[in-house]
PDB file of C-alpha atoms in Angstrom:
ATOM      1  CA  MET A  12       0.338 -14.437  -4.109  1.00  0.00           C
ATOM      2  CA  ALA A  13      -1.481 -11.933  -1.953  1.00  0.00           C
ATOM      3  CA  PRO A  14      -3.798 -11.907   1.073  1.00  0.00           C
ATOM      4  CA  THR A  15      -7.291 -13.193   0.392  1.00  0.00           C
ATOM      5  CA  PRO A  16     -10.213 -13.111   2.844  1.00  0.00           C
ATOM      6  CA  ALA A  17     -11.035 -16.578   4.164  1.00  0.00           C
ATOM      7  CA  SER A  18     -14.112 -17.612   6.125  1.00  0.00           C
ATOM      8  CA  CYS A  19     -14.601 -19.707   9.246  1.00  0.00           C
ATOM      9  CA  CYS A  20     -17.993 -21.404   9.667  1.00  0.00           C
ATOM     10  CA  SER A  21     -19.683 -23.069  12.626  1.00  0.00           C
ATOM     11  CA  LYS A  22     -22.391 -25.702  12.262  1.00  0.00           C
ATOM     12  CA  ALA A  23     -26.030 -24.540  12.477  1.00  0.00           C
ATOM     13  CA  ASP A  24     -28.180 -27.580  13.310  1.00  0.00           C
ATOM     14  CA  ALA A  25     -31.285 -25.737  14.489  1.00  0.00           C
ATOM     15  CA  PRO A  26     -33.740 -24.028  12.078  1.00  0.00           C
ATOM     16  CA  ALA A  27     -32.767 -20.627  13.482  1.00  0.00           C
ATOM     17  CA  PRO A  28     -29.014 -19.988  13.273  1.00  0.00           C
ATOM     18  CA  PRO A  29     -27.346 -19.775  16.667  1.00  0.00           C
ATOM     19  CA  ALA A  30     -25.142 -16.885  17.696  1.00  0.00           C
ATOM     20  CA  PRO A  31     -21.866 -17.295  15.813  1.00  0.00           C
ATOM     21  CA  ARG A  32     -18.569 -17.628  17.526  1.00  0.00           C
ATOM     22  CA  ARG A  33     -16.446 -14.559  16.988  1.00  0.00           C
ATOM     23  CA  SER A  34     -12.672 -14.551  16.815  1.00  0.00           C
ATOM     24  CA  GLY A  35     -10.689 -11.935  18.676  1.00  0.00           C
ATOM     25  CA  SER A  36      -8.570 -10.993  15.644  1.00  0.00           C
ATOM     26  CA  ARG A  37      -9.313  -8.074  13.338  1.00  0.00           C
ATOM     27  CA  SER A  38     -10.973  -9.033  10.066  1.00  0.00           C
ATOM     28  CA  PRO A  39     -12.274  -7.333   6.926  1.00  0.00           C
ATOM     29  CA  PRO A  40     -16.034  -6.720   6.838  1.00  0.00           C
ATOM     30  CA  ARG A  41     -16.720  -9.153   3.989  1.00  0.00           C
ATOM     31  CA  GLY A  42     -14.910 -12.218   2.661  1.00  0.00           C
ATOM     32  CA  SER A  43     -14.116 -13.269  -0.888  1.00  0.00           C
ATOM     33  CA  HIS A  44     -17.500 -15.048  -1.051  1.00  0.00           C
ATOM     34  CA  GLY A  45     -19.461 -11.921  -0.144  1.00  0.00           C
ATOM     35  CA  TRP A  46     -20.301 -13.234   3.326  1.00  0.00           C
ATOM     36  CA  SER A  47     -20.360 -11.312   6.591  1.00  0.00           C
ATOM     37  CA  VAL A  48     -19.921 -12.533  10.160  1.00  0.00           C
ATOM     38  CA  GLY A  49     -23.233 -14.013  11.344  1.00  0.00           C
ATOM     39  CA  ASP A  50     -24.534 -14.949   7.870  1.00  0.00           C
ATOM     40  CA  SER A  51     -26.177 -18.352   7.497  1.00  0.00           C
ATOM     41  CA  VAL A  52     -24.798 -20.174   4.448  1.00  0.00           C
ATOM     42  CA  THR A  53     -25.273 -23.593   2.871  1.00  0.00           C
ATOM     43  CA  LEU A  54     -22.190 -25.558   1.840  1.00  0.00           C
ATOM     44  CA  PRO A  55     -22.558 -28.219  -0.897  1.00  0.00           C
ATOM     45  CA  ILE A  56     -21.068 -31.067   1.140  1.00  0.00           C
ATOM     46  CA  ALA A  57     -21.778 -30.150   4.741  1.00  0.00           C
ATOM     47  CA  GLY A  58     -25.167 -28.459   5.046  1.00  0.00           C
ATOM     48  CA  ARG A  59     -25.986 -25.135   6.683  1.00  0.00           C
ATOM     49  CA  TYR A  60     -23.414 -23.153   8.641  1.00  0.00           C
ATOM     50  CA  VAL A  61     -23.061 -19.800  10.348  1.00  0.00           C
ATOM     51  CA  VAL A  62     -20.078 -17.628   9.436  1.00  0.00           C
ATOM     52  CA  ALA A  63     -18.121 -17.253  12.680  1.00  0.00           C
ATOM     53  CA  GLY A  64     -15.229 -15.124  11.435  1.00  0.00           C
ATOM     54  CA  ILE A  65     -13.325 -13.771   8.467  1.00  0.00           C
ATOM     55  CA  TRP A  66      -9.565 -13.230   8.264  1.00  0.00           C
ATOM     56  CA  ARG A  67      -6.881 -12.663   5.665  1.00  0.00           C
ATOM     57  CA  ASP A  68      -5.403 -15.832   4.213  1.00  0.00           C
ATOM     58  CA  TYR A  69      -1.794 -15.482   3.004  1.00  0.00           C
ATOM     59  CA  ALA A  70      -1.480 -19.126   1.943  1.00  0.00           C
ATOM     60  CA  ARG A  71      -4.199 -19.381  -0.728  1.00  0.00           C
ATOM     61  CA  GLN A  72      -4.842 -16.830  -3.422  1.00  0.00           C
ATOM     62  CA  GLN A  73      -8.357 -18.155  -4.078  1.00  0.00           C
ATOM     63  CA  GLY A  74      -9.415 -18.031  -0.422  1.00  0.00           C
ATOM     64  CA  ALA A  75     -10.642 -20.857   1.818  1.00  0.00           C
ATOM     65  CA  ILE A  76     -13.550 -22.028   3.982  1.00  0.00           C
ATOM     66  CA  ILE A  77     -12.722 -23.585   7.353  1.00  0.00           C
ATOM     67  CA  VAL A  78     -15.160 -25.919   9.139  1.00  0.00           C
ATOM     68  CA  ARG A  79     -14.795 -28.112  12.211  1.00  0.00           C
ATOM     69  CA  ASP A  80     -12.738 -31.244  11.666  1.00  0.00           C
ATOM     70  CA  THR A  81     -15.510 -33.429  13.092  1.00  0.00           C
ATOM     71  CA  ASP A  82     -18.158 -31.836  10.854  1.00  0.00           C
ATOM     72  CA  TYR A  83     -16.032 -32.450   7.745  1.00  0.00           C
ATOM     73  CA  THR A  84     -15.384 -36.087   8.686  1.00  0.00           C
ATOM     74  CA  ARG A  85     -19.080 -36.708   9.414  1.00  0.00           C
ATOM     75  CA  ALA A  86     -20.173 -35.142   6.099  1.00  0.00           C
ATOM     76  CA  THR A  87     -17.575 -36.776   3.835  1.00  0.00           C
ATOM     77  CA  GLY A  88     -16.206 -39.792   5.675  1.00  0.00           C
ATOM     78  CA  ASP A  89     -12.710 -38.613   4.744  1.00  0.00           C
ATOM     79  CA  ARG A  90     -10.276 -38.911   7.645  1.00  0.00           C
ATOM     80  CA  THR A  91      -7.094 -38.028   5.766  1.00  0.00           C
ATOM     81  CA  ARG A  92      -5.547 -34.611   6.274  1.00  0.00           C
ATOM     82  CA  THR A  93      -2.952 -32.810   4.177  1.00  0.00           C
ATOM     83  CA  GLU A  94      -2.731 -29.579   6.141  1.00  0.00           C
ATOM     84  CA  ALA A  95      -3.103 -28.389   9.718  1.00  0.00           C
ATOM     85  CA  ALA A  96      -2.912 -25.091  11.608  1.00  0.00           C
ATOM     86  CA  ILE A  97      -1.396 -24.989  15.091  1.00  0.00           C
ATOM     87  CA  THR A  98      -1.718 -22.209  17.649  1.00  0.00           C
ATOM     88  CA  LEU A  99       1.251 -22.166  20.006  1.00  0.00           C
ATOM     89  CA  ALA A 100       0.879 -21.699  23.727  1.00  0.00           C
ATOM     90  CA  ARG A 101       2.243 -18.500  25.220  1.00  0.00           C
ATOM     91  CA  GLY A 102       6.001 -18.759  25.651  1.00  0.00           C
ATOM     92  CA  ALA A 103       6.431 -21.759  23.317  1.00  0.00           C
ATOM     93  CA  ASP A 104       9.493 -21.731  21.069  1.00  0.00           C
ATOM     94  CA  PRO A 105       8.418 -22.008  17.395  1.00  0.00           C
ATOM     95  CA  ARG A 106      11.648 -23.747  16.330  1.00  0.00           C
ATOM     96  CA  THR A 107      11.335 -26.375  19.049  1.00  0.00           C
ATOM     97  CA  VAL A 108       7.716 -27.059  18.062  1.00  0.00           C
ATOM     98  CA  GLU A 109       8.680 -27.326  14.388  1.00  0.00           C
ATOM     99  CA  ARG A 110      11.395 -29.898  15.168  1.00  0.00           C
ATOM    100  CA  ALA A 111       9.014 -31.890  17.361  1.00  0.00           C
ATOM    101  CA  LEU A 112       6.327 -31.963  14.678  1.00  0.00           C
ATOM    102  CA  THR A 113       8.785 -33.077  12.028  1.00  0.00           C
ATOM    103  CA  ALA A 114      10.151 -35.800  14.300  1.00  0.00           C
ATOM    104  CA  ALA A 115       6.600 -37.028  15.051  1.00  0.00           C
ATOM    105  CA  ALA A 116       5.818 -37.579  11.361  1.00  0.00           C
ATOM    106  CA  PRO A 117       6.196 -41.103   9.879  1.00  0.00           C
ATOM    107  CA  PRO A 118       9.736 -41.687   8.536  1.00  0.00           C
ATOM    108  CA  ALA A 119       8.429 -41.986   4.976  1.00  0.00           C
ATOM    109  CA  LEU A 120       6.821 -38.551   5.199  1.00  0.00           C
ATOM    110  CA  THR A 121       9.515 -36.657   7.102  1.00  0.00           C
ATOM    111  CA  SER A 122      11.064 -35.236   3.941  1.00  0.00           C
ATOM    112  CA  LEU A 123       7.624 -34.077   2.740  1.00  0.00           C
ATOM    113  CA  VAL A 124       6.691 -32.133   5.868  1.00  0.00           C
ATOM    114  CA  SER A 125       6.583 -28.369   5.265  1.00  0.00           C
ATOM    115  CA  ILE A 126       5.996 -25.951   8.153  1.00  0.00           C
ATOM    116  CA  ALA A 127       5.492 -22.223   7.620  1.00  0.00           C
ATOM    117  CA  ARG A 128       4.637 -19.470  10.064  1.00  0.00           C
ATOM    118  CA  PRO A 129       1.918 -16.905   9.242  1.00  0.00           C
ATOM    119  CA  ALA A 130       4.448 -14.071   9.467  1.00  0.00           C
ATOM    120  CA  THR A 131       6.677 -15.848   6.936  1.00  0.00           C
ATOM    121  CA  LEU A 132       3.796 -16.362   4.520  1.00  0.00           C
ATOM    122  CA  ARG A 133       2.771 -12.737   4.901  1.00  0.00           C
ATOM    123  CA  ARG A 134       6.303 -11.479   4.311  1.00  0.00           C
ATOM    124  CA  TYR A 135       6.681 -13.736   1.277  1.00  0.00           C
ATOM    125  CA  ALA A 136       3.361 -12.547  -0.176  1.00  0.00           C
ATOM    126  CA  LEU A 137       4.257  -8.885   0.285  1.00  0.00           C
ATOM    127  CA  GLU A 138       7.737  -9.430  -1.184  1.00  0.00           C
ATOM    128  CA  LEU A 139       6.206 -10.942  -4.307  1.00  0.00           C
ATOM    129  CA  PHE A 140       3.773  -8.056  -4.521  1.00  0.00           C
ATOM    130  CA  ASP A 141       6.513  -5.458  -4.113  1.00  0.00           C
ATOM    131  CA  ARG A 142       8.723  -7.248  -6.635  1.00  0.00           C
ATOM    132  CA  SER A 143       5.974  -7.224  -9.233  1.00  0.00           C
ATOM    133  CA  PHE A 144       5.634  -3.453  -8.810  1.00  0.00           C
ATOM    134  CA  ALA A 145       9.360  -2.700  -8.552  1.00  0.00           C
ATOM    135  CA  VAL A 146       9.314  -1.012 -11.951  1.00  0.00           C
ATOM    136  CA  THR A 147       6.939   1.599 -10.561  1.00  0.00           C
ATOM    137  CA  TYR A 148       9.734   2.946  -8.359  1.00  0.00           C
ATOM    138  CA  LEU A 149      11.755   3.684 -11.487  1.00  0.00           C
ATOM    139  CA  LEU A 150       8.731   5.346 -13.033  1.00  0.00           C
ATOM    140  CA  GLU A 151       8.283   7.439  -9.885  1.00  0.00           C
ATOM    141  CA  GLY A 152      11.884   8.658 -10.143  1.00  0.00           C
ATOM    142  CA  VAL A 153      11.437   9.536 -13.811  1.00  0.00           C
ATOM    143  CA  ALA A 154       8.193  11.385 -13.023  1.00  0.00           C
ATOM    144  CA  ILE A 155       9.941  13.410 -10.293  1.00  0.00           C
ATOM    145  CA  LEU A 156      12.787  14.355 -12.647  1.00  0.00           C
ATOM    146  CA  VAL A 157      10.331  15.361 -15.361  1.00  0.00           C
ATOM    147  CA  GLY A 158       8.381  17.433 -12.840  1.00  0.00           C
ATOM    148  CA  LEU A 159      11.512  19.211 -11.625  1.00  0.00           C
ATOM    149  CA  ALA A 160      12.542  19.863 -15.222  1.00  0.00           C
ATOM    150  CA  GLY A 161       9.115  21.405 -15.770  1.00  0.00           C
ATOM    151  CA  VAL A 162       9.550  23.594 -12.705  1.00  0.00           C
ATOM    152  CA  ALA A 163      12.979  24.701 -13.955  1.00  0.00           C
ATOM    153  CA  ALA A 164      11.661  25.534 -17.410  1.00  0.00           C
ATOM    154  CA  THR A 165       8.668  27.395 -16.011  1.00  0.00           C
ATOM    155  CA  MET A 166      10.683  29.428 -13.547  1.00  0.00           C
ATOM    156  CA  SER A 167      13.362  30.197 -16.161  1.00  0.00           C
ATOM    157  CA  ALA A 168      10.767  31.511 -18.576  1.00  0.00           C
ATOM    158  CA  GLN A 169       9.058  33.491 -15.820  1.00  0.00           C
ATOM    159  CA  THR A 170      12.265  35.099 -14.561  1.00  0.00           C
ATOM    160  CA  ILE A 171      13.376  36.044 -18.074  1.00  0.00           C
ATOM    161  CA  ALA A 172       9.986  37.613 -18.758  1.00  0.00           C
ATOM    162  CA  ARG A 173      10.140  39.456 -15.410  1.00  0.00           C
ATOM    163  CA  THR A 174      13.663  40.818 -15.820  1.00  0.00           C
ATOM    164  CA  ARG A 175      12.485  44.439 -15.927  1.00  0.00           C
ATOM    165  CA  GLU A 176      10.279  43.808 -12.903  1.00  0.00           C
ATOM    166  CA  PHE A 177      13.271  42.553 -10.961  1.00  0.00           C
ATOM    167  CA  GLY A 178      15.310  45.552 -12.154  1.00  0.00           C
ATOM    168  CA  MET A 179      12.642  47.942 -10.902  1.00  0.00           C
ATOM    169  CA  LEU A 180      12.578  46.135  -7.575  1.00  0.00           C
ATOM    170  CA  ARG A 181      16.340  46.518  -7.359  1.00  0.00           C
ATOM    171  CA  HIS A 182      16.003  50.267  -8.013  1.00  0.00           C
ATOM    172  CA  ILE A 183      13.558  50.758  -5.155  1.00  0.00           C
ATOM    173  CA  GLY A 184      15.864  49.020  -2.705  1.00  0.00           C
ATOM    174  CA  VAL A 185      14.970  45.307  -2.868  1.00  0.00           C
ATOM    175  CA  ALA A 186      18.116  43.215  -2.385  1.00  0.00           C
ATOM    176  CA  LYS A 187      19.074  40.265  -4.573  1.00  0.00           C
ATOM    177  CA  ARG A 188      18.648  37.834  -1.692  1.00  0.00           C
ATOM    178  CA  GLN A 189      15.066  39.065  -1.229  1.00  0.00           C
ATOM    179  CA  ILE A 190      14.303  38.415  -4.893  1.00  0.00           C
ATOM    180  CA  VAL A 191      15.897  34.978  -4.583  1.00  0.00           C
ATOM    181  CA  ALA A 192      13.748  34.321  -1.505  1.00  0.00           C
ATOM    182  CA  MET A 193      10.672  35.370  -3.489  1.00  0.00           C
ATOM    183  CA  LEU A 194      11.568  32.933  -6.278  1.00  0.00           C
ATOM    184  CA  ALA A 195      12.138  30.171  -3.730  1.00  0.00           C
ATOM    185  CA  THR A 196       8.724  30.860  -2.206  1.00  0.00           C
ATOM    186  CA  GLU A 197       7.054  30.740  -5.607  1.00  0.00           C
ATOM    187  CA  GLY A 198       8.819  27.459  -6.411  1.00  0.00           C
ATOM    188  CA  ALA A 199       7.832  25.994  -3.050  1.00  0.00           C
ATOM    189  CA  LEU A 200       4.182  26.960  -3.573  1.00  0.00           C
ATOM    190  CA  LEU A 201       4.302  25.379  -7.032  1.00  0.00           C
ATOM    191  CA  GLY A 202       5.747  22.217  -5.528  1.00  0.00           C
ATOM    192  CA  LEU A 203       3.112  22.225  -2.767  1.00  0.00           C
ATOM    193  CA  VAL A 204       0.255  22.468  -5.266  1.00  0.00           C
ATOM    194  CA  GLY A 205       1.797  19.713  -7.364  1.00  0.00           C
ATOM    195  CA  GLY A 206       2.384  17.524  -4.309  1.00  0.00           C
ATOM    196  CA  ILE A 207      -1.201  17.879  -3.072  1.00  0.00           C
ATOM    197  CA  ALA A 208      -2.569  17.119  -6.538  1.00  0.00           C
ATOM    198  CA  GLY A 209      -0.246  14.129  -6.946  1.00  0.00           C
ATOM    199  CA  ILE A 210      -1.040  12.658  -3.531  1.00  0.00           C
ATOM    200  CA  THR A 211      -4.778  13.093  -4.081  1.00  0.00           C
ATOM    201  CA  LEU A 212      -4.782  11.525  -7.544  1.00  0.00           C
ATOM    202  CA  GLY A 213      -2.423   8.772  -6.395  1.00  0.00           C
ATOM    203  CA  GLY A 214      -4.719   7.933  -3.480  1.00  0.00           C
ATOM    204  CA  VAL A 215      -7.735   7.720  -5.759  1.00  0.00           C
ATOM    205  CA  MET A 216      -5.884   5.487  -8.223  1.00  0.00           C
ATOM    206  CA  ALA A 217      -4.670   3.263  -5.370  1.00  0.00           C
ATOM    207  CA  GLN A 218      -8.231   2.741  -4.126  1.00  0.00           C
ATOM    208  CA  VAL A 219      -9.391   1.884  -7.650  1.00  0.00           C
ATOM    209  CA  LEU A 220      -6.522  -0.609  -7.983  1.00  0.00           C
ATOM    210  CA  VAL A 221      -7.110  -2.257  -4.600  1.00  0.00           C
ATOM    211  CA  HIS A 222     -10.915  -2.324  -4.462  1.00  0.00           C
ATOM    212  CA  VAL A 223     -11.903  -2.582  -8.146  1.00  0.00           C
ATOM    213  CA  ILE A 224      -9.145  -3.936 -10.387  1.00  0.00           C
ATOM    214  CA  ASN A 225      -7.575  -6.449  -7.993  1.00  0.00           C
ATOM    215  CA  PRO A 226     -10.851  -8.193  -6.994  1.00  0.00           C
ATOM    216  CA  GLN A 227     -11.939  -8.422 -10.636  1.00  0.00           C
ATOM    217  CA  SER A 228      -8.582  -9.554 -12.030  1.00  0.00           C
ATOM    218  CA  PHE A 229      -6.916 -11.492  -9.191  1.00  0.00           C
ATOM    219  CA  ASN A 230      -9.753 -12.258  -6.742  1.00  0.00           C
ATOM    220  CA  TRP A 231      -7.996 -10.621  -3.796  1.00  0.00           C
ATOM    221  CA  THR A 232      -7.817  -7.305  -2.037  1.00  0.00           C
ATOM    222  CA  MET A 233      -6.106  -5.756   0.978  1.00  0.00           C
ATOM    223  CA  ALA A 234      -6.736  -3.173   3.656  1.00  0.00           C
ATOM    224  CA  THR A 235      -5.708   0.431   3.046  1.00  0.00           C
ATOM    225  CA  ARG A 236      -2.928   1.764   5.268  1.00  0.00           C
ATOM    226  CA  ILE A 237      -1.643   5.261   4.557  1.00  0.00           C
ATOM    227  CA  PRO A 238       2.021   5.798   5.576  1.00  0.00           C
ATOM    228  CA  TRP A 239       1.579   9.408   6.606  1.00  0.00           C
ATOM    229  CA  GLY A 240       5.231   9.742   7.586  1.00  0.00           C
ATOM    230  CA  SER A 241       6.486   8.625   4.163  1.00  0.00           C
ATOM    231  CA  VAL A 242       3.886  10.698   2.324  1.00  0.00           C
ATOM    232  CA  GLY A 243       4.756  13.809   4.321  1.00  0.00           C
ATOM    233  CA  GLY A 244       8.487  13.216   3.864  1.00  0.00           C
ATOM    234  CA  VAL A 245       8.162  12.819   0.093  1.00  0.00           C
ATOM    235  CA  ALA A 246       5.944  15.907  -0.161  1.00  0.00           C
ATOM    236  CA  LEU A 247       8.430  17.954   1.871  1.00  0.00           C
ATOM    237  CA  ALA A 248      11.332  16.734  -0.257  1.00  0.00           C
ATOM    238  CA  LEU A 249       9.489  17.682  -3.442  1.00  0.00           C
ATOM    239  CA  ILE A 250       8.695  21.151  -2.085  1.00  0.00           C
ATOM    240  CA  VAL A 251      12.343  21.732  -1.152  1.00  0.00           C
ATOM    241  CA  ALA A 252      13.508  20.413  -4.540  1.00  0.00           C
ATOM    242  CA  ALA A 253      11.049  22.661  -6.377  1.00  0.00           C
ATOM    243  CA  ALA A 254      12.186  25.684  -4.359  1.00  0.00           C
ATOM    244  CA  GLY A 255      15.851  24.913  -5.013  1.00  0.00           C
ATOM    245  CA  THR A 256      15.199  24.376  -8.711  1.00  0.00           C
ATOM    246  CA  ALA A 257      13.374  27.709  -8.924  1.00  0.00           C
ATOM    247  CA  VAL A 258      16.278  29.513  -7.232  1.00  0.00           C
ATOM    248  CA  LEU A 259      18.866  27.946  -9.549  1.00  0.00           C
ATOM    249  CA  ALA A 260      16.770  28.757 -12.594  1.00  0.00           C
ATOM    250  CA  GLY A 261      16.201  32.372 -11.509  1.00  0.00           C
ATOM    251  CA  ARG A 262      19.643  33.375 -10.282  1.00  0.00           C
ATOM    252  CA  ARG A 263      20.912  34.010 -13.826  1.00  0.00           C
ATOM    253  CA  ALA A 264      18.057  36.409 -14.577  1.00  0.00           C
ATOM    254  CA  ILE A 265      18.874  38.619 -11.588  1.00  0.00           C
ATOM    255  CA  ALA A 266      22.642  38.434 -11.948  1.00  0.00           C
ATOM    256  CA  ALA A 267      22.782  41.408 -14.354  1.00  0.00           C
ATOM    257  CA  ASP A 268      23.279  44.995 -13.205  1.00  0.00           C
ATOM    258  CA  ALA A 269      20.098  46.765 -12.085  1.00  0.00           C
ATOM    259  CA  VAL A 270      20.528  49.515 -14.670  1.00  0.00           C
ATOM    260  CA  ARG A 271      20.904  47.053 -17.531  1.00  0.00           C
ATOM    261  CA  MET A 272      17.808  45.154 -16.358  1.00  0.00           C
ATOM    262  CA  VAL A 273      15.599  48.211 -17.046  1.00  0.00           C
ATOM    263  CA  ARG A 274      17.399  49.699 -20.020  1.00  0.00           C
ATOM    264  CA  GLU A 275      14.585  48.604 -22.376  1.00  0.00           C
ATOM    265  CA  ASP A 276      12.303  51.068 -20.597  1.00  0.00           C
ATOM    266  CA  TRP A 277      14.484  54.066 -21.568  1.00  0.00           C
TER     267      TRP A 277
END
C-alpha cells in the first residue's frame, strides 16, 4: 500500500461553478483522476461538483473521492456509514478520544471498531514500501564492493605500468609519501566522478520509477524528496573508500628501491 492522491469535491448547483473551497494542507498538483483544484467534474451518482482540494490518501491504494455527507445522502438515500474521519481539537488526547469513540459504539459492534491515525497509516505504508525494496540495499552493497574492486584493479594496473615513472620521481627527490598522496588524489577523483555519475543516473531512474512506472503499474505516485545529507554522506564515503583502495593498491608498486624501479631503462 502506498500514498494515492484523493480528491475532495464541493457541490456546484449553479451553471457557473462557484469558487472552490481550498484546504490549508499541501497537496500534489493533480489527483489520480487527472483533476486539479477548481475543476468542475460530473460524478455518476451525485451530479456536478467542483474539486475543492487534493491530498495524499494512505488508506486506499486506488484513491478516493470525498463529498459532503448531506449531498451523498440526498443523491443516494443511503444513511449508513462504514467509515468516518475525525479532526481532533487542539490539545485533545488521541487515546482518550479513541476510547470514547469505542465506548460510544453499540455493544454488538464494539469488537468491530477499528481506529487508525493518519501518521500510523503513513508509517505502515512506508514500511511496506521499504520492505518490498529491502533487497535493493543488498544490491547496493554488492555494487559498492564491485566498484571498489574495479578501482583496486585499475589502480594496481596503473601503478605497475608506471613503476619507472615513480622511480624517476624518486630520483629527482619526490618522497614516497608524496607519491602515495598523488595516488590517493587520483583515487579520490575517480571516486568523485563515479559518485556524480551514479547519483545522476540514480536520480533519473528514481524519477522514471516514481512518475512513469508506478502510476502505470500500481496507480499511485509520491512526491520527490532528496535527502541531501544522506546523498552527500554516501558520496563522501565512496570518495574516501576509493582513495584508500588506490593507496593500498599502489603501495606495493612503490615499495621497491628507486634504483631497481628504473633498472629497465639502463
